[in-house]
mmCIF file of C-alpha atoms in Angstrom:
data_model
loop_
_atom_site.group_PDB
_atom_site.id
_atom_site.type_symbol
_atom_site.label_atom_id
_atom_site.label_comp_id
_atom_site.label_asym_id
_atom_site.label_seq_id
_atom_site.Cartn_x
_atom_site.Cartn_y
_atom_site.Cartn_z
ATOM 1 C CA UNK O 1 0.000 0.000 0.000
ATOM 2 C CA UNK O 2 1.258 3.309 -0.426
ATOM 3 C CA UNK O 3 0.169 6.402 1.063
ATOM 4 C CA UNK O 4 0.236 10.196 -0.370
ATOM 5 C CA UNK O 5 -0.368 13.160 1.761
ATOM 6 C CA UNK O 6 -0.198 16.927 -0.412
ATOM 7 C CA UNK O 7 0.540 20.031 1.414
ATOM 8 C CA UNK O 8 1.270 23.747 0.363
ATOM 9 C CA UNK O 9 -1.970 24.721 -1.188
ATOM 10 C CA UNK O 10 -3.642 27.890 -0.575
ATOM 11 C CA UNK O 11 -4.972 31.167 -1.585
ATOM 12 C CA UNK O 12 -3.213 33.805 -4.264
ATOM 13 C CA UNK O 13 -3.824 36.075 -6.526
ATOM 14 C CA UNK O 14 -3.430 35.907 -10.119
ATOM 15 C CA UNK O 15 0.281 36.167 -11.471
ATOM 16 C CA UNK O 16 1.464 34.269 -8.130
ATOM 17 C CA UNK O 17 2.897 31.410 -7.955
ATOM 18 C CA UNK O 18 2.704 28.462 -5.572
ATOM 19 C CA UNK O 19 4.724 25.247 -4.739
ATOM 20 C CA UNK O 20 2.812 21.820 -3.824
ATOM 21 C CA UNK O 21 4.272 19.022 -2.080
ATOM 22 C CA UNK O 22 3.838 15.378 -1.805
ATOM 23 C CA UNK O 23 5.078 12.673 0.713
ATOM 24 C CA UNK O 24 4.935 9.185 -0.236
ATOM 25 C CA UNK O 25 5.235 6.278 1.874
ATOM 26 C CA UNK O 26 4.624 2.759 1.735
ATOM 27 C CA UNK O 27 6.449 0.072 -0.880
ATOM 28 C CA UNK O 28 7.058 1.722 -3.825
ATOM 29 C CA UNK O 29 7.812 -0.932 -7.335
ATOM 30 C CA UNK O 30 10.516 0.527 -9.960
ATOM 31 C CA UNK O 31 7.865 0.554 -12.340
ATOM 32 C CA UNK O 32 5.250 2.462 -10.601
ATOM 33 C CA UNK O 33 4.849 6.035 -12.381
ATOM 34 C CA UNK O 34 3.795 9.182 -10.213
ATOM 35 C CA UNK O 35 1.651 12.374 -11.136
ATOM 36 C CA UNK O 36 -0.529 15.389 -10.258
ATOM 37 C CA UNK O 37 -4.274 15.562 -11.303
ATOM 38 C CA UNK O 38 -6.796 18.365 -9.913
ATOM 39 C CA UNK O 39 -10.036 18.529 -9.842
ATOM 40 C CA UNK O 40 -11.875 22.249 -10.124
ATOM 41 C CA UNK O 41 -15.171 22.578 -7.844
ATOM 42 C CA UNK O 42 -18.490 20.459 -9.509
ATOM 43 C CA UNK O 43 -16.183 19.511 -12.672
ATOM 44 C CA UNK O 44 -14.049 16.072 -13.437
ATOM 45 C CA UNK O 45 -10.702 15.112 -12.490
ATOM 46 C CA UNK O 46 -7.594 16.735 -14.709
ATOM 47 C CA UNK O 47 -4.533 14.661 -15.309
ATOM 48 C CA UNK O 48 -1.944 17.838 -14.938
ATOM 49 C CA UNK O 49 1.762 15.772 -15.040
ATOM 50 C CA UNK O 50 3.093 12.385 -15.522
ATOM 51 C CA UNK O 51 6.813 11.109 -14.416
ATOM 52 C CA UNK O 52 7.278 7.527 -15.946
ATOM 53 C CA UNK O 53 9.230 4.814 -13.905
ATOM 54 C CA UNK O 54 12.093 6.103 -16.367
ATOM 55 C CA UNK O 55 11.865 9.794 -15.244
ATOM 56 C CA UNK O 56 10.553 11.367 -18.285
ATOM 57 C CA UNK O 57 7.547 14.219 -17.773
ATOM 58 C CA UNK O 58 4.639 14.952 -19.805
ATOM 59 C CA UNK O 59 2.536 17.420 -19.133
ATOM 60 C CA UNK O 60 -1.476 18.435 -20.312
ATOM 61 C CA UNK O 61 -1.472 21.167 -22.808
ATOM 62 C CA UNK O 62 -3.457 23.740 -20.214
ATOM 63 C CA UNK O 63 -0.573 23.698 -17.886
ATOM 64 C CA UNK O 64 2.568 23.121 -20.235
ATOM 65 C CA UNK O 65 5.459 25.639 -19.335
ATOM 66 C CA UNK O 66 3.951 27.014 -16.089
ATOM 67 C CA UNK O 67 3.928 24.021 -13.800
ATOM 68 C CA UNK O 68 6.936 21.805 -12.961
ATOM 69 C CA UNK O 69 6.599 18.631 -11.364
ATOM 70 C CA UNK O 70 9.590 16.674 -10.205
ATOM 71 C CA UNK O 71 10.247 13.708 -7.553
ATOM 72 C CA UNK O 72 13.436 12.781 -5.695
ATOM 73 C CA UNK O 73 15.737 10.275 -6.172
ATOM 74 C CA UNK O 74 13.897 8.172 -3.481
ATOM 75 C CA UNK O 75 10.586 8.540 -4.800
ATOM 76 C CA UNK O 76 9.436 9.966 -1.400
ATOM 77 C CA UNK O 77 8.927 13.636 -2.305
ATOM 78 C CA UNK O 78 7.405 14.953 -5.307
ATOM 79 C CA UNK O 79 6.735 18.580 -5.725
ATOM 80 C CA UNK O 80 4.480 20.541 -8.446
ATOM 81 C CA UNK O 81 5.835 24.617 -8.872
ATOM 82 C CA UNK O 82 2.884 26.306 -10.183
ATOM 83 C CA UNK O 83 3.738 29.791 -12.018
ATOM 84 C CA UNK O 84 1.342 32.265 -13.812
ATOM 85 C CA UNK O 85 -1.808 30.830 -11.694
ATOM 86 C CA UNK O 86 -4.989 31.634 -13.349
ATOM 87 C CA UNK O 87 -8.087 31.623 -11.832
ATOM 88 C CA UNK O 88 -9.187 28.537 -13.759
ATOM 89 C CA UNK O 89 -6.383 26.798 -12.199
ATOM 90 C CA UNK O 90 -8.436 27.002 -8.647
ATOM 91 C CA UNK O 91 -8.929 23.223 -7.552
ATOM 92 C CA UNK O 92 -7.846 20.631 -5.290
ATOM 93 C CA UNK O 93 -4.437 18.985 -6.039
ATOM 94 C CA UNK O 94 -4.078 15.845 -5.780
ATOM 95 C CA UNK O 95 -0.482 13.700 -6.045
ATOM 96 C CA UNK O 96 -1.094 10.230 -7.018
ATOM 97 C CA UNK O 97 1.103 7.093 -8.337
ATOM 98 C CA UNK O 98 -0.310 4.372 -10.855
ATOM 99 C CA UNK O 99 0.084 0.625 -10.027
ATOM 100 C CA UNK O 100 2.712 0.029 -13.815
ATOM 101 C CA UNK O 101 4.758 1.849 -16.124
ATOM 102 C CA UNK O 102 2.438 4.642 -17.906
ATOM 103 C CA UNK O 103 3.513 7.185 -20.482
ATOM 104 C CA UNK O 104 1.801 8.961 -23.054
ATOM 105 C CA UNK O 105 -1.754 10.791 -22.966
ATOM 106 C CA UNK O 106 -4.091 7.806 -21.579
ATOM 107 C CA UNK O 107 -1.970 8.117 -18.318
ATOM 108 C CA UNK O 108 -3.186 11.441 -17.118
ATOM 109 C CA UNK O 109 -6.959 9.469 -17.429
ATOM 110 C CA UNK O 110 -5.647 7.205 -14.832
ATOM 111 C CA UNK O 111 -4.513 9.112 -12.208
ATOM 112 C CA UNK O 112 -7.173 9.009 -9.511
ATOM 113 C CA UNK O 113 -9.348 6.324 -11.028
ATOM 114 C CA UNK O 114 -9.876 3.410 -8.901
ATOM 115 C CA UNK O 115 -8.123 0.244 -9.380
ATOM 116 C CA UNK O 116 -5.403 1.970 -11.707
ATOM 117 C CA UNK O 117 -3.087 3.380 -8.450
ATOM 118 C CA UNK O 118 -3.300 5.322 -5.328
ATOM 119 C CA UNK O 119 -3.643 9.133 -4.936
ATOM 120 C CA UNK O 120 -3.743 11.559 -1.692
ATOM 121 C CA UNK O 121 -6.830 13.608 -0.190
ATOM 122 C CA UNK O 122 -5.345 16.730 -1.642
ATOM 123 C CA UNK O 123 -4.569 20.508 -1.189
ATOM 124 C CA UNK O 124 -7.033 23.398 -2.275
ATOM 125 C CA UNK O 125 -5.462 25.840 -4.237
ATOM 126 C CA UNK O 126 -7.415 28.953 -5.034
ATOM 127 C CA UNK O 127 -6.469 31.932 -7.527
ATOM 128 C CA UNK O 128 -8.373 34.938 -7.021
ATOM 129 C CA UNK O 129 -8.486 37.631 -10.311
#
């Protein structure tokens, strides 16, 4: 089993920017990939960024050279930097890691959904105009 707890969310205004953090714990397989998904108030869940069990990122076109997501070496701390927050980027964060090797779009479907991996209770993040 492994567990994900988020921290760092909050409220800012638009233009600010805003670090997330993750701690993972629990047994942890080489080929388990790790990610961020939020999911805005009434809406569905949004796959934000992927890191395969190689290290590569991919990241969804909305956030794509404004967020950063990264993990140590250990796999125990991943982080998201959020720059240029929008208001449409209000939502709660979640970190989550998917039970195989993922890569490509159909892996930001997966994180959160049931059966595919495991995934924290979040951090609200809300951008003001």
């Amino acid at each position: 089993q492994v567990q994900l707890v988020e921290s760092g969310g909050g409220s800012v205004e638009s233009g600010d920017s805003l670090r997330l953090s993750c701690a993972v714990s629990g047994k942890m397989h080489r080929s388990y990939s790790m990610g961020w998904f939020r999911q805005p108030p009434g809406t569905e869940r949004e796959g934000l960024a992927v890191i395969d069990s190689d290290g590569r990122i991919n990241y969804q076109d909305s956030v794509k050279g404004r967020f950063a997501a990264s993990v140590d070496t250990a796999k125990t701390t991943l982080t998201l930097s959020m720059s240029d927050l929008k208001p449409e980027d209000t939502a709660r964060y979640h970190c989550a890691v998917l039970y195989d090797r993922c890569s490509g779009p159909l892996c930001y479907k997966l994180l959160g959904k049931p059966n595919f991996g495991a995934w924290g209770q979040g951090t609200e993040v809300i951008v003001s105009s």
